[in-house]
N, C-alpha and C. Protein backbone atom coordinates (compact mmCIF):
# COMPACT_ATOMS: atom_id res chain seq x y z
N MET A 1 15.97 3.77 58.43
CA MET A 1 14.99 3.10 57.61
C MET A 1 15.30 1.66 57.53
N LYS A 2 14.45 0.82 57.87
CA LYS A 2 14.67 -0.60 57.86
C LYS A 2 14.12 -1.18 56.63
N LEU A 3 14.87 -2.03 55.91
CA LEU A 3 14.40 -2.65 54.69
C LEU A 3 13.62 -3.89 54.96
N ARG A 4 12.47 -3.99 54.36
CA ARG A 4 11.69 -5.11 54.65
C ARG A 4 11.71 -6.11 53.50
N LYS A 5 11.87 -7.36 53.79
CA LYS A 5 11.99 -8.44 52.75
C LYS A 5 10.98 -9.51 53.09
N GLN A 6 10.79 -10.45 52.20
CA GLN A 6 9.81 -11.51 52.43
C GLN A 6 10.18 -12.41 53.63
N PHE A 7 11.51 -12.40 53.94
CA PHE A 7 11.91 -13.27 55.03
C PHE A 7 11.99 -12.60 56.40
N THR A 8 11.64 -11.29 56.42
CA THR A 8 11.66 -10.51 57.63
C THR A 8 10.45 -10.94 58.47
N ALA A 9 10.65 -11.14 59.79
CA ALA A 9 9.56 -11.50 60.60
C ALA A 9 8.53 -10.41 60.69
N GLY A 10 7.27 -10.72 60.54
CA GLY A 10 6.22 -9.74 60.66
C GLY A 10 5.90 -9.04 59.33
N TYR A 11 6.56 -9.36 58.27
CA TYR A 11 6.28 -8.83 56.95
C TYR A 11 5.09 -9.50 56.33
N GLU A 12 4.04 -8.80 56.04
CA GLU A 12 2.82 -9.26 55.47
C GLU A 12 2.64 -9.10 53.95
N GLY A 13 3.57 -8.46 53.34
CA GLY A 13 3.55 -8.23 51.96
C GLY A 13 2.75 -7.02 51.52
N THR A 14 2.88 -6.63 50.28
CA THR A 14 2.12 -5.51 49.78
C THR A 14 1.27 -6.01 48.63
N SER A 15 0.17 -5.24 48.48
CA SER A 15 -0.70 -5.68 47.38
C SER A 15 -0.11 -5.01 46.07
N GLY A 16 0.10 -5.91 45.11
CA GLY A 16 0.59 -5.44 43.82
C GLY A 16 -0.53 -5.12 42.90
N PRO A 17 -0.18 -4.71 41.70
CA PRO A 17 -1.28 -4.44 40.72
C PRO A 17 -2.02 -5.71 40.38
N SER A 18 -3.34 -5.59 40.16
CA SER A 18 -4.15 -6.76 39.85
C SER A 18 -4.03 -6.96 38.34
N PRO A 19 -3.93 -8.18 37.90
CA PRO A 19 -3.74 -8.50 36.45
C PRO A 19 -4.99 -8.21 35.67
N ASP A 20 -4.86 -7.84 34.42
CA ASP A 20 -5.94 -7.67 33.49
C ASP A 20 -6.60 -9.01 33.19
N THR A 21 -7.86 -9.10 33.36
CA THR A 21 -8.51 -10.44 33.17
C THR A 21 -9.33 -10.49 31.90
N THR A 22 -9.24 -9.54 31.05
CA THR A 22 -10.04 -9.61 29.82
C THR A 22 -9.42 -10.62 28.88
N LEU A 23 -10.27 -11.42 28.21
CA LEU A 23 -9.83 -12.43 27.33
C LEU A 23 -9.80 -11.86 25.88
N MET A 24 -8.73 -12.15 25.20
CA MET A 24 -8.63 -11.70 23.82
C MET A 24 -8.96 -12.82 22.80
N THR A 25 -9.02 -14.08 23.29
CA THR A 25 -9.25 -15.14 22.32
C THR A 25 -10.78 -15.37 22.17
N GLN A 26 -11.12 -15.94 21.11
CA GLN A 26 -12.51 -16.35 20.84
C GLN A 26 -12.69 -17.83 21.07
N PRO A 27 -13.86 -18.26 21.48
CA PRO A 27 -14.06 -19.69 21.71
C PRO A 27 -13.95 -20.51 20.42
N ASP A 28 -13.47 -21.75 20.50
CA ASP A 28 -13.33 -22.68 19.42
C ASP A 28 -12.34 -22.25 18.34
N MET A 29 -11.39 -21.44 18.64
CA MET A 29 -10.42 -21.05 17.62
C MET A 29 -9.09 -21.79 17.86
N THR A 30 -8.98 -22.69 18.77
CA THR A 30 -7.71 -23.33 19.04
C THR A 30 -7.55 -24.58 18.14
N MET A 31 -6.33 -24.84 17.84
CA MET A 31 -6.03 -26.06 17.05
C MET A 31 -4.87 -26.75 17.69
N SER A 32 -4.85 -28.07 17.71
CA SER A 32 -3.72 -28.72 18.34
C SER A 32 -2.55 -28.66 17.37
N ILE A 33 -1.38 -28.95 17.89
CA ILE A 33 -0.15 -28.91 17.08
C ILE A 33 -0.25 -30.06 15.99
N ARG A 34 -0.84 -31.14 16.38
CA ARG A 34 -1.07 -32.24 15.38
C ARG A 34 -1.82 -31.75 14.22
N ASP A 35 -3.02 -31.04 14.48
CA ASP A 35 -3.87 -30.53 13.39
C ASP A 35 -3.09 -29.49 12.53
N LEU A 36 -2.28 -28.66 13.22
CA LEU A 36 -1.53 -27.67 12.48
C LEU A 36 -0.49 -28.29 11.56
N LEU A 37 0.22 -29.26 12.05
CA LEU A 37 1.27 -29.96 11.21
C LEU A 37 0.60 -30.74 10.10
N ASP A 38 -0.62 -31.37 10.44
CA ASP A 38 -1.30 -32.17 9.44
C ASP A 38 -1.77 -31.26 8.28
N ARG A 39 -2.31 -30.13 8.62
CA ARG A 39 -2.81 -29.21 7.63
C ARG A 39 -1.65 -28.65 6.77
N HIS A 40 -0.55 -28.32 7.41
CA HIS A 40 0.69 -27.77 6.79
C HIS A 40 1.24 -28.86 5.76
N SER A 41 1.29 -30.08 6.23
CA SER A 41 1.90 -31.11 5.34
C SER A 41 0.97 -31.46 4.09
N ARG A 42 -0.29 -31.21 4.28
CA ARG A 42 -1.22 -31.49 3.13
C ARG A 42 -1.54 -30.21 2.33
N GLY A 43 -0.93 -29.15 2.71
CA GLY A 43 -1.06 -27.90 1.94
C GLY A 43 -2.40 -27.20 2.13
N LEU A 44 -3.10 -27.56 3.23
CA LEU A 44 -4.40 -26.91 3.47
C LEU A 44 -4.19 -25.66 4.20
N PRO A 45 -5.16 -24.67 4.04
CA PRO A 45 -4.99 -23.38 4.76
C PRO A 45 -5.13 -23.63 6.26
N LEU A 46 -4.39 -22.81 7.01
CA LEU A 46 -4.37 -22.95 8.44
C LEU A 46 -5.43 -22.07 9.07
N THR A 47 -6.35 -21.52 8.32
CA THR A 47 -7.39 -20.61 8.77
C THR A 47 -6.84 -19.43 9.57
N THR A 48 -5.75 -19.00 9.10
CA THR A 48 -5.16 -17.75 9.69
C THR A 48 -4.83 -16.87 8.56
N ASN A 49 -4.47 -15.59 8.85
CA ASN A 49 -4.13 -14.68 7.83
C ASN A 49 -2.80 -15.05 7.28
N GLN A 50 -2.71 -15.30 6.03
CA GLN A 50 -1.43 -15.71 5.42
C GLN A 50 -1.01 -14.52 4.55
N ARG A 51 0.14 -13.99 4.82
CA ARG A 51 0.59 -12.82 4.10
C ARG A 51 1.54 -13.26 2.94
N THR A 52 1.27 -12.78 1.88
CA THR A 52 2.17 -13.07 0.72
C THR A 52 2.88 -11.78 0.37
N GLY A 53 4.07 -11.93 -0.14
CA GLY A 53 4.91 -10.80 -0.58
C GLY A 53 4.45 -10.21 -1.87
N GLU A 54 4.76 -9.00 -2.05
CA GLU A 54 4.40 -8.30 -3.30
C GLU A 54 5.66 -8.25 -4.17
N TYR A 55 5.55 -8.70 -5.39
CA TYR A 55 6.69 -8.74 -6.28
C TYR A 55 6.38 -7.86 -7.47
N PHE A 56 7.30 -7.10 -7.86
CA PHE A 56 7.09 -6.15 -8.97
C PHE A 56 8.01 -6.56 -10.16
N ASP A 57 7.60 -6.02 -11.30
CA ASP A 57 8.41 -6.37 -12.57
C ASP A 57 9.79 -5.72 -12.55
N THR A 58 9.97 -4.64 -11.85
CA THR A 58 11.23 -3.94 -11.88
C THR A 58 12.25 -4.67 -10.97
N GLU A 59 13.40 -4.86 -11.64
CA GLU A 59 14.47 -5.53 -10.89
C GLU A 59 15.30 -4.50 -10.15
N ILE A 60 15.63 -4.70 -8.96
CA ILE A 60 16.40 -3.78 -8.16
C ILE A 60 17.91 -4.10 -8.38
N PRO A 61 18.60 -3.19 -9.03
CA PRO A 61 20.05 -3.56 -9.30
C PRO A 61 20.91 -3.43 -8.06
N ARG A 62 22.03 -4.19 -8.13
CA ARG A 62 23.10 -4.15 -7.14
C ARG A 62 24.23 -3.39 -7.72
N PHE A 63 24.74 -2.46 -6.99
CA PHE A 63 25.92 -1.71 -7.51
C PHE A 63 27.15 -2.07 -6.77
N TYR A 64 28.22 -2.26 -7.51
CA TYR A 64 29.51 -2.53 -6.88
C TYR A 64 30.49 -1.41 -7.13
N ASP A 65 29.95 -0.42 -7.91
CA ASP A 65 30.84 0.70 -8.24
C ASP A 65 29.93 1.97 -8.13
N LEU A 66 30.52 3.12 -7.67
CA LEU A 66 29.73 4.25 -7.42
C LEU A 66 29.36 4.84 -8.77
N THR A 67 30.16 4.79 -9.77
CA THR A 67 29.86 5.38 -11.07
C THR A 67 28.62 4.66 -11.75
N ASP A 68 28.51 3.31 -11.52
CA ASP A 68 27.31 2.63 -11.99
C ASP A 68 26.04 3.12 -11.35
N MET A 69 26.14 3.40 -10.14
CA MET A 69 24.97 3.91 -9.38
C MET A 69 24.58 5.32 -9.91
N LEU A 70 25.60 6.11 -10.20
CA LEU A 70 25.29 7.45 -10.72
C LEU A 70 24.71 7.42 -12.09
N LYS A 71 25.19 6.44 -12.93
CA LYS A 71 24.63 6.30 -14.28
C LYS A 71 23.15 5.81 -14.17
N TYR A 72 22.88 4.91 -13.21
CA TYR A 72 21.47 4.39 -13.05
C TYR A 72 20.58 5.53 -12.58
N LYS A 73 21.12 6.36 -11.71
CA LYS A 73 20.35 7.51 -11.21
C LYS A 73 19.99 8.42 -12.38
N GLN A 74 20.97 8.69 -13.20
CA GLN A 74 20.69 9.61 -14.38
C GLN A 74 19.65 8.96 -15.29
N GLU A 75 19.73 7.65 -15.58
CA GLU A 75 18.77 7.01 -16.34
C GLU A 75 17.34 7.13 -15.77
N LEU A 76 17.27 6.96 -14.41
CA LEU A 76 15.94 7.10 -13.81
C LEU A 76 15.43 8.56 -13.91
N MET A 77 16.30 9.48 -13.80
CA MET A 77 15.89 10.92 -13.91
C MET A 77 15.42 11.18 -15.34
N ASP A 78 16.13 10.63 -16.34
CA ASP A 78 15.72 10.86 -17.71
C ASP A 78 14.38 10.18 -17.99
N ARG A 79 14.17 8.97 -17.45
CA ARG A 79 12.91 8.30 -17.62
C ARG A 79 11.79 9.08 -17.01
N ASN A 80 12.05 9.63 -15.83
CA ASN A 80 11.06 10.41 -15.12
C ASN A 80 10.70 11.70 -15.94
N LYS A 81 11.67 12.34 -16.52
CA LYS A 81 11.35 13.46 -17.37
C LYS A 81 10.50 13.16 -18.50
N SER A 82 10.85 12.03 -19.17
CA SER A 82 10.13 11.60 -20.37
C SER A 82 8.65 11.21 -20.01
N ILE A 83 8.49 10.59 -18.88
CA ILE A 83 7.13 10.23 -18.48
C ILE A 83 6.31 11.46 -18.16
N ASN A 84 6.98 12.44 -17.45
CA ASN A 84 6.26 13.67 -17.11
C ASN A 84 5.86 14.41 -18.39
N ASN A 85 6.79 14.43 -19.41
CA ASN A 85 6.47 15.15 -20.61
C ASN A 85 5.31 14.40 -21.32
N LEU A 86 5.32 13.12 -21.26
CA LEU A 86 4.19 12.31 -21.88
C LEU A 86 2.82 12.65 -21.19
N ILE A 87 2.88 12.76 -19.91
CA ILE A 87 1.67 13.16 -19.11
C ILE A 87 1.23 14.52 -19.48
N LYS A 88 2.16 15.42 -19.55
CA LYS A 88 1.77 16.79 -19.97
C LYS A 88 1.12 16.79 -21.38
N ASP A 89 1.66 16.07 -22.31
CA ASP A 89 1.13 15.98 -23.68
C ASP A 89 -0.28 15.40 -23.69
N GLU A 90 -0.50 14.32 -22.87
CA GLU A 90 -1.81 13.72 -22.83
C GLU A 90 -2.78 14.60 -22.18
N LYS A 91 -2.38 15.45 -21.18
CA LYS A 91 -3.31 16.36 -20.57
C LYS A 91 -3.70 17.46 -21.54
N LYS A 92 -2.71 17.92 -22.32
CA LYS A 92 -2.99 18.97 -23.29
C LYS A 92 -3.97 18.46 -24.40
N ALA A 93 -3.74 17.20 -24.77
CA ALA A 93 -4.62 16.61 -25.84
C ALA A 93 -6.00 16.45 -25.29
N ALA A 94 -6.11 16.00 -24.11
CA ALA A 94 -7.45 15.84 -23.42
C ALA A 94 -8.17 17.21 -23.29
N LYS A 95 -7.46 18.17 -22.88
CA LYS A 95 -8.05 19.47 -22.78
C LYS A 95 -8.43 20.01 -24.09
N GLN A 96 -7.66 19.77 -25.12
CA GLN A 96 -8.02 20.24 -26.52
C GLN A 96 -9.24 19.49 -27.00
N ARG A 97 -9.29 18.17 -26.70
CA ARG A 97 -10.45 17.41 -27.14
C ARG A 97 -11.73 17.92 -26.35
N GLU A 98 -11.56 18.26 -25.08
CA GLU A 98 -12.70 18.72 -24.35
C GLU A 98 -13.16 20.06 -24.84
N ASN A 99 -12.26 20.92 -25.23
CA ASN A 99 -12.61 22.24 -25.86
C ASN A 99 -13.36 22.04 -27.13
N GLU A 100 -12.85 21.14 -27.97
CA GLU A 100 -13.48 20.88 -29.26
C GLU A 100 -14.91 20.39 -29.06
N ASN A 101 -15.09 19.42 -28.11
CA ASN A 101 -16.42 18.90 -27.79
C ASN A 101 -17.29 19.96 -27.25
N LEU A 102 -16.81 20.82 -26.41
CA LEU A 102 -17.58 21.98 -25.86
C LEU A 102 -18.00 22.86 -27.04
N LYS A 103 -17.10 23.19 -27.94
CA LYS A 103 -17.35 24.02 -29.06
C LYS A 103 -18.43 23.40 -29.97
N LYS A 104 -18.41 22.06 -30.15
CA LYS A 104 -19.33 21.42 -31.04
C LYS A 104 -20.74 21.52 -30.34
N THR A 105 -20.80 21.26 -29.11
CA THR A 105 -22.10 21.29 -28.38
C THR A 105 -22.70 22.65 -28.42
N GLU A 106 -21.81 23.74 -28.26
CA GLU A 106 -22.25 25.14 -28.38
C GLU A 106 -22.81 25.41 -29.77
N ASP A 107 -22.04 24.95 -30.77
CA ASP A 107 -22.53 25.16 -32.23
C ASP A 107 -23.87 24.39 -32.42
N LEU A 108 -24.04 23.21 -31.89
CA LEU A 108 -25.32 22.50 -32.03
C LEU A 108 -26.48 23.27 -31.36
N GLN A 109 -26.19 23.78 -30.10
CA GLN A 109 -27.21 24.53 -29.43
C GLN A 109 -27.58 25.81 -30.11
N THR A 110 -26.60 26.51 -30.65
CA THR A 110 -26.95 27.74 -31.41
C THR A 110 -27.67 27.40 -32.72
N SER A 111 -27.38 26.34 -33.37
CA SER A 111 -28.03 25.99 -34.58
C SER A 111 -29.49 25.57 -34.29
N ASP A 112 -29.71 24.87 -33.14
CA ASP A 112 -31.09 24.49 -32.77
C ASP A 112 -31.86 25.70 -32.48
N LYS A 113 -31.26 26.70 -31.83
CA LYS A 113 -32.01 27.97 -31.47
C LYS A 113 -32.38 28.71 -32.80
N ASN A 114 -31.40 28.71 -33.70
CA ASN A 114 -31.73 29.44 -35.00
C ASN A 114 -32.82 28.72 -35.74
N GLU A 115 -32.83 27.38 -35.73
CA GLU A 115 -33.90 26.64 -36.43
C GLU A 115 -35.30 26.94 -35.77
N THR A 116 -35.29 27.04 -34.47
CA THR A 116 -36.62 27.23 -33.79
C THR A 116 -37.08 28.70 -34.09
N LEU A 117 -36.15 29.69 -34.21
CA LEU A 117 -36.55 31.04 -34.49
C LEU A 117 -37.07 31.15 -35.87
N VAL A 118 -36.51 30.34 -36.85
CA VAL A 118 -36.90 30.40 -38.22
C VAL A 118 -38.29 29.82 -38.40
N ASN A 119 -38.59 28.71 -37.68
CA ASN A 119 -39.91 28.09 -37.88
C ASN A 119 -40.88 28.90 -37.15
């Protein structure tokens, strides 16, 4: 088997894959570097998607000792239990209020029926 290279006499080459010619850019969306730097220096938006970070109120602690990390884990677990208990209590209270409201509406409906029967 003879190896063919571009410098071999009589080598005419092979057809490679044709490139994809679809355009992904839209017309009139280009800006020169001068415009970009000018807008940046003046604090103007660059008409691109600017992503900002999300910052939360909770501080993420750094641990230098394993026991501190375990204490913090226990605190988080205790806080989680107390929040879950609070949610359960609120659900019970909401269900109880709903039952009371349902009972009141049933009482009103029965009293209305009794009044119509009497009249």
